[in-house]
Structure formats: structure tokens, C-alpha cells
Amino acid sequence: MNDIGVRDAGVTDVDVVVIGAGQAGLSSAYHLRRRGFEPERDFVVLDHAPRPGGAWQFRWPSLTYGKVHGMHALPGMELTGADPERPSSEVIAEYFDRYEQRFDLRVRRPVDVHRVSEGTDGRLLVQTSAGVWSTRALINATGTWDRPFWPRYPGQDTFRGRQLHTAIYPGPEAFRGQRVIVVGGGASGTQHLMEIAPYAAETWWVTRRPPVFAEGPFSEDRGRAAVAMVEERVRQGLPPLSVVSVTGLPVNDAVRKAREDGVLDRLPMFDRITPTGVEWDDGRHVEADVILWATGFRAAIEHLAPLRLREAGGGIRMDGTRAAADPRVHLVGYGPSASTIGANRAGRAAVREIVRLLAGEPVVV
């Protein structure tokens, strides 16, 4: 590890740049510290959010901490004593803030990363709203929250009601007395439906594929199998699927009741949107005031485009956390490591490989 240096034209040298300070980015920064890297000397963490908390700080107020499934603690510091009735956006943001301070990670924010490109002497150039860094390795932990996926359907621009995405979901009371179509077969779609139904005049659930409900406990074997399926996609250079898309929707008492009450009666995907609702080719029509797109997110990796990492299949081919096309680049919280526990493990794995890279040890491909 070398002392920080400043090149001509205001370019700052570091060994590692970490982009993103959510679960994956903070885990990576923690493991860099454990390996002896010093923040602001050997590495820097850049985060575009205004405050600590990663994407959690933007979650809707009705998503309380008690409703969060599978939130794993960051390495080295447990999250204890949290009130299950408080919004998860507050609980987890405060936890991340304490974590950054405890381990002196010195996250720089708000910083927008514009592009990562080839530099000189085998280094990468990271251009941002706060300056330019030249780095020997990059950990990209930008997640998906900044890239909500909005499908396009004929007539979408003619709809006279309101369209919104999970990314800006305001909570169920905003839909009081309205007719609401929820689009999307994932966990967010079912959560939105179950919250909105008591307030709305009427709700409909529309999905591209019939939903798969998973009864019984989510065992380690099921979890490993799901992660392996997602991992195989990124090994092939295909865009990653969410883990929930291969595990199915977990069934609890609330889901059972919603199914019994007809809240989770699913309709096939409509064929077009009209000024007053949606319709299908078979002549069926639904009048609605709101279309809520719970259609997921895509990886926020546009800033990596100059490195030409994407494969023909549309994704970045991965070997573990490492981009197969460039051993200097690691993606954590991407594909199989998109869960909170996966992000923790990916941060550790990425740092382990980067230490070997910086030491000049051969990369096993």
C-alpha cells in the first residue's frame, strides 16, 4: 500500500476506490480496514446518497423494521435493540451511520460517479462530481435502487390517472378510496397489495407469470440452490435475476389471509393501457385511478460502460465477485450477492482477491 499521491490536473491516487456505501460497500470498506488499508490514504468510499443508510433510507415509511426479512448485520457490529415498529429507513440508516463512525470509514457524500475508464500505468480513472481518482482496483457496490425498471406498454402515455414505481411508493394511505392496479409478482408487489387493500376502493394484481408461493421454512439448502442459479447466470454474462425470482414468494399468515380474501388473486398481464385503465385482447377492461409498477430494478452500472465489461447477453460475466474481463474490477451486491448476507460475504471475498492483485500475485481465471 502506497501513500496517497496527487497527480497533475487534480487526479488523486489510491489503491482502491469503493463506489457505494450500502451493505456491500460498507462490508468491503470494513474488510479493507481489517487488511490494514487506511481510508483517505489507501482507499476511498464514494456514496451519492445524501446520508448514511444506502437504499434503506429511501424505503417507504410503512415498511417497519419488524417487516424486514433477512436483514443481516454488517460484519463486526450487530444491530441490536431496534424497535420493530419504527420505519426500517430510520433504524437501518442510524445503524449504518454508527457503523461508519465506529470503523472510521470516512465515506465521502454526496458524490456522483460519472464514469470509470482506463487510466495510465494500468490504473483505472474514476471521474466524479467531487474530483478524479486514479486507482489500482475498484469495488463497485452501487446496487439497483437508482435504476427502477418501468416496462413499456401500448397506450401508457395516454393514461389519465397516476403511475408510480416502488421506488417512490408513499405508503398505503395515499391510495385511500382509489382503484389501484399493482403490476409485479415479486415481494414488493405482494407487500404493496396487502397494505393498500384496506384503504383502496378496489385493487387488482397483474403479473407476467403466475406467482409461485413457497410454503415451509426457507432452508439453507434452498438458499444455496437459489444463489447458485443466479450465480450461473452472471457466469454466463447474462443480466442477474433477483434471488426471490428463483425462490418463490414466502408464505406467512398475512399472505395466507390475503389469498383467502382474494387480495392476491392474480390476473395475467394486460395488453394495453387506456386513458382510464387497462385492457386485454380478450375484451376485458379494468378502470383504474392508479397503476403501481412493482416491477423491480436493474443494476446501476452505467458508469462502468467505458470499460466495456458487458457481454453479448447484456450482463457482466462474473467469476465470483470479479469481472471476468477485468481483474481490477469487483462487483459486490450484484447478482448472487444482492442479499444482505451475500453482500457481506462478497465484500470479504473481493478484498481478499484485491490484496492478491495488489501484491502482484497471479489471478486465477
PDB file of N, CA and C in Angstrom, residues 105 145 153 181 188 191 199 230 232 244 269 307 310-311 321 326 331 334:
ATOM      1  N   LEU A 105     -14.748   4.961   8.612  1.00  0.00           N
ATOM      2  CA  LEU A 105     -14.681   4.667   7.179  1.00  0.00           C
ATOM      3  C   LEU A 105     -14.627   5.924   6.320  1.00  0.00           C
ATOM      4  N   TRP A 145     -31.142   0.448  -6.581  1.00  0.00           N
ATOM      5  CA  TRP A 145     -32.235   1.359  -6.248  1.00  0.00           C
ATOM      6  C   TRP A 145     -32.357   2.537  -7.205  1.00  0.00           C
ATOM      7  N   TYR A 153     -45.753  -0.300 -22.298  1.00  0.00           N
ATOM      8  CA  TYR A 153     -46.917  -0.946 -22.902  1.00  0.00           C
ATOM      9  C   TYR A 153     -47.642   0.054 -23.791  1.00  0.00           C
ATOM     10  N   ILE A 181     -54.200  -0.681  -9.634  1.00  0.00           N
ATOM     11  CA  ILE A 181     -53.626  -1.865 -10.269  1.00  0.00           C
ATOM     12  C   ILE A 181     -52.176  -1.959  -9.841  1.00  0.00           C
ATOM     13  N   SER A 188     -42.222  -7.064  -3.345  1.00  0.00           N
ATOM     14  CA  SER A 188     -42.743  -5.707  -3.202  1.00  0.00           C
ATOM     15  C   SER A 188     -44.194  -5.623  -3.653  1.00  0.00           C
ATOM     16  N   GLN A 191     -46.434  -7.108  -0.993  1.00  0.00           N
ATOM     17  CA  GLN A 191     -46.478  -6.235   0.179  1.00  0.00           C
ATOM     18  C   GLN A 191     -47.339  -5.004  -0.077  1.00  0.00           C
ATOM     19  N   TYR A 199     -57.347   0.235   2.286  1.00  0.00           N
ATOM     20  CA  TYR A 199     -57.580   1.658   2.040  1.00  0.00           C
ATOM     21  C   TYR A 199     -58.232   1.916   0.687  1.00  0.00           C
ATOM     22  N   VAL A 230     -28.661 -17.990  -9.660  1.00  0.00           N
ATOM     23  CA  VAL A 230     -28.348 -16.611 -10.033  1.00  0.00           C
ATOM     24  C   VAL A 230     -26.883 -16.499 -10.433  1.00  0.00           C
ATOM     25  N   GLU A 232     -24.970 -18.743 -11.744  1.00  0.00           N
ATOM     26  CA  GLU A 232     -24.733 -19.331 -13.056  1.00  0.00           C
ATOM     27  C   GLU A 232     -25.061 -18.340 -14.168  1.00  0.00           C
ATOM     28  N   VAL A 244     -35.175 -13.766  -5.150  1.00  0.00           N
ATOM     29  CA  VAL A 244     -36.579 -14.114  -4.904  1.00  0.00           C
ATOM     30  C   VAL A 244     -37.254 -14.655  -6.156  1.00  0.00           C
ATOM     31  N   MET A 269     -50.964 -10.532 -17.498  1.00  0.00           N
ATOM     32  CA  MET A 269     -50.538  -9.202 -17.899  1.00  0.00           C
ATOM     33  C   MET A 269     -51.483  -8.630 -18.958  1.00  0.00           C
ATOM     34  N   LEU A 307     -15.515   0.781 -19.723  1.00  0.00           N
ATOM     35  CA  LEU A 307     -14.634  -0.377 -19.569  1.00  0.00           C
ATOM     36  C   LEU A 307     -15.054  -1.547 -20.453  1.00  0.00           C
ATOM     37  N   ARG A 310     -19.641  -5.469 -20.477  1.00  0.00           N
ATOM     38  CA  ARG A 310     -20.859  -6.218 -20.790  1.00  0.00           C
ATOM     39  C   ARG A 310     -20.616  -7.254 -21.876  1.00  0.00           C
ATOM     40  N   GLU A 311     -21.258  -8.398 -21.703  1.00  0.00           N
ATOM     41  CA  GLU A 311     -21.210  -9.463 -22.691  1.00  0.00           C
ATOM     42  C   GLU A 311     -22.374  -9.312 -23.676  1.00  0.00           C
ATOM     43  N   THR A 321     -16.751 -12.444  -7.349  1.00  0.00           N
ATOM     44  CA  THR A 321     -17.070 -11.007  -7.366  1.00  0.00           C
ATOM     45  C   THR A 321     -16.321 -10.267  -8.469  1.00  0.00           C
ATOM     46  N   ASP A 326     -11.951  -8.047 -16.493  1.00  0.00           N
ATOM     47  CA  ASP A 326     -11.013  -7.097 -15.891  1.00  0.00           C
ATOM     48  C   ASP A 326     -10.818  -7.436 -14.411  1.00  0.00           C
ATOM     49  N   LEU A 331     -17.550  -6.497  -8.470  1.00  0.00           N
ATOM     50  CA  LEU A 331     -18.933  -6.065  -8.264  1.00  0.00           C
ATOM     51  C   LEU A 331     -19.491  -6.814  -7.064  1.00  0.00           C
ATOM     52  N   TYR A 334     -24.114  -7.584  -6.402  1.00  0.00           N
ATOM     53  CA  TYR A 334     -24.551  -7.753  -7.791  1.00  0.00           C
ATOM     54  C   TYR A 334     -24.869  -9.226  -7.998  1.00  0.00           C
TER      55      TYR A 334
END
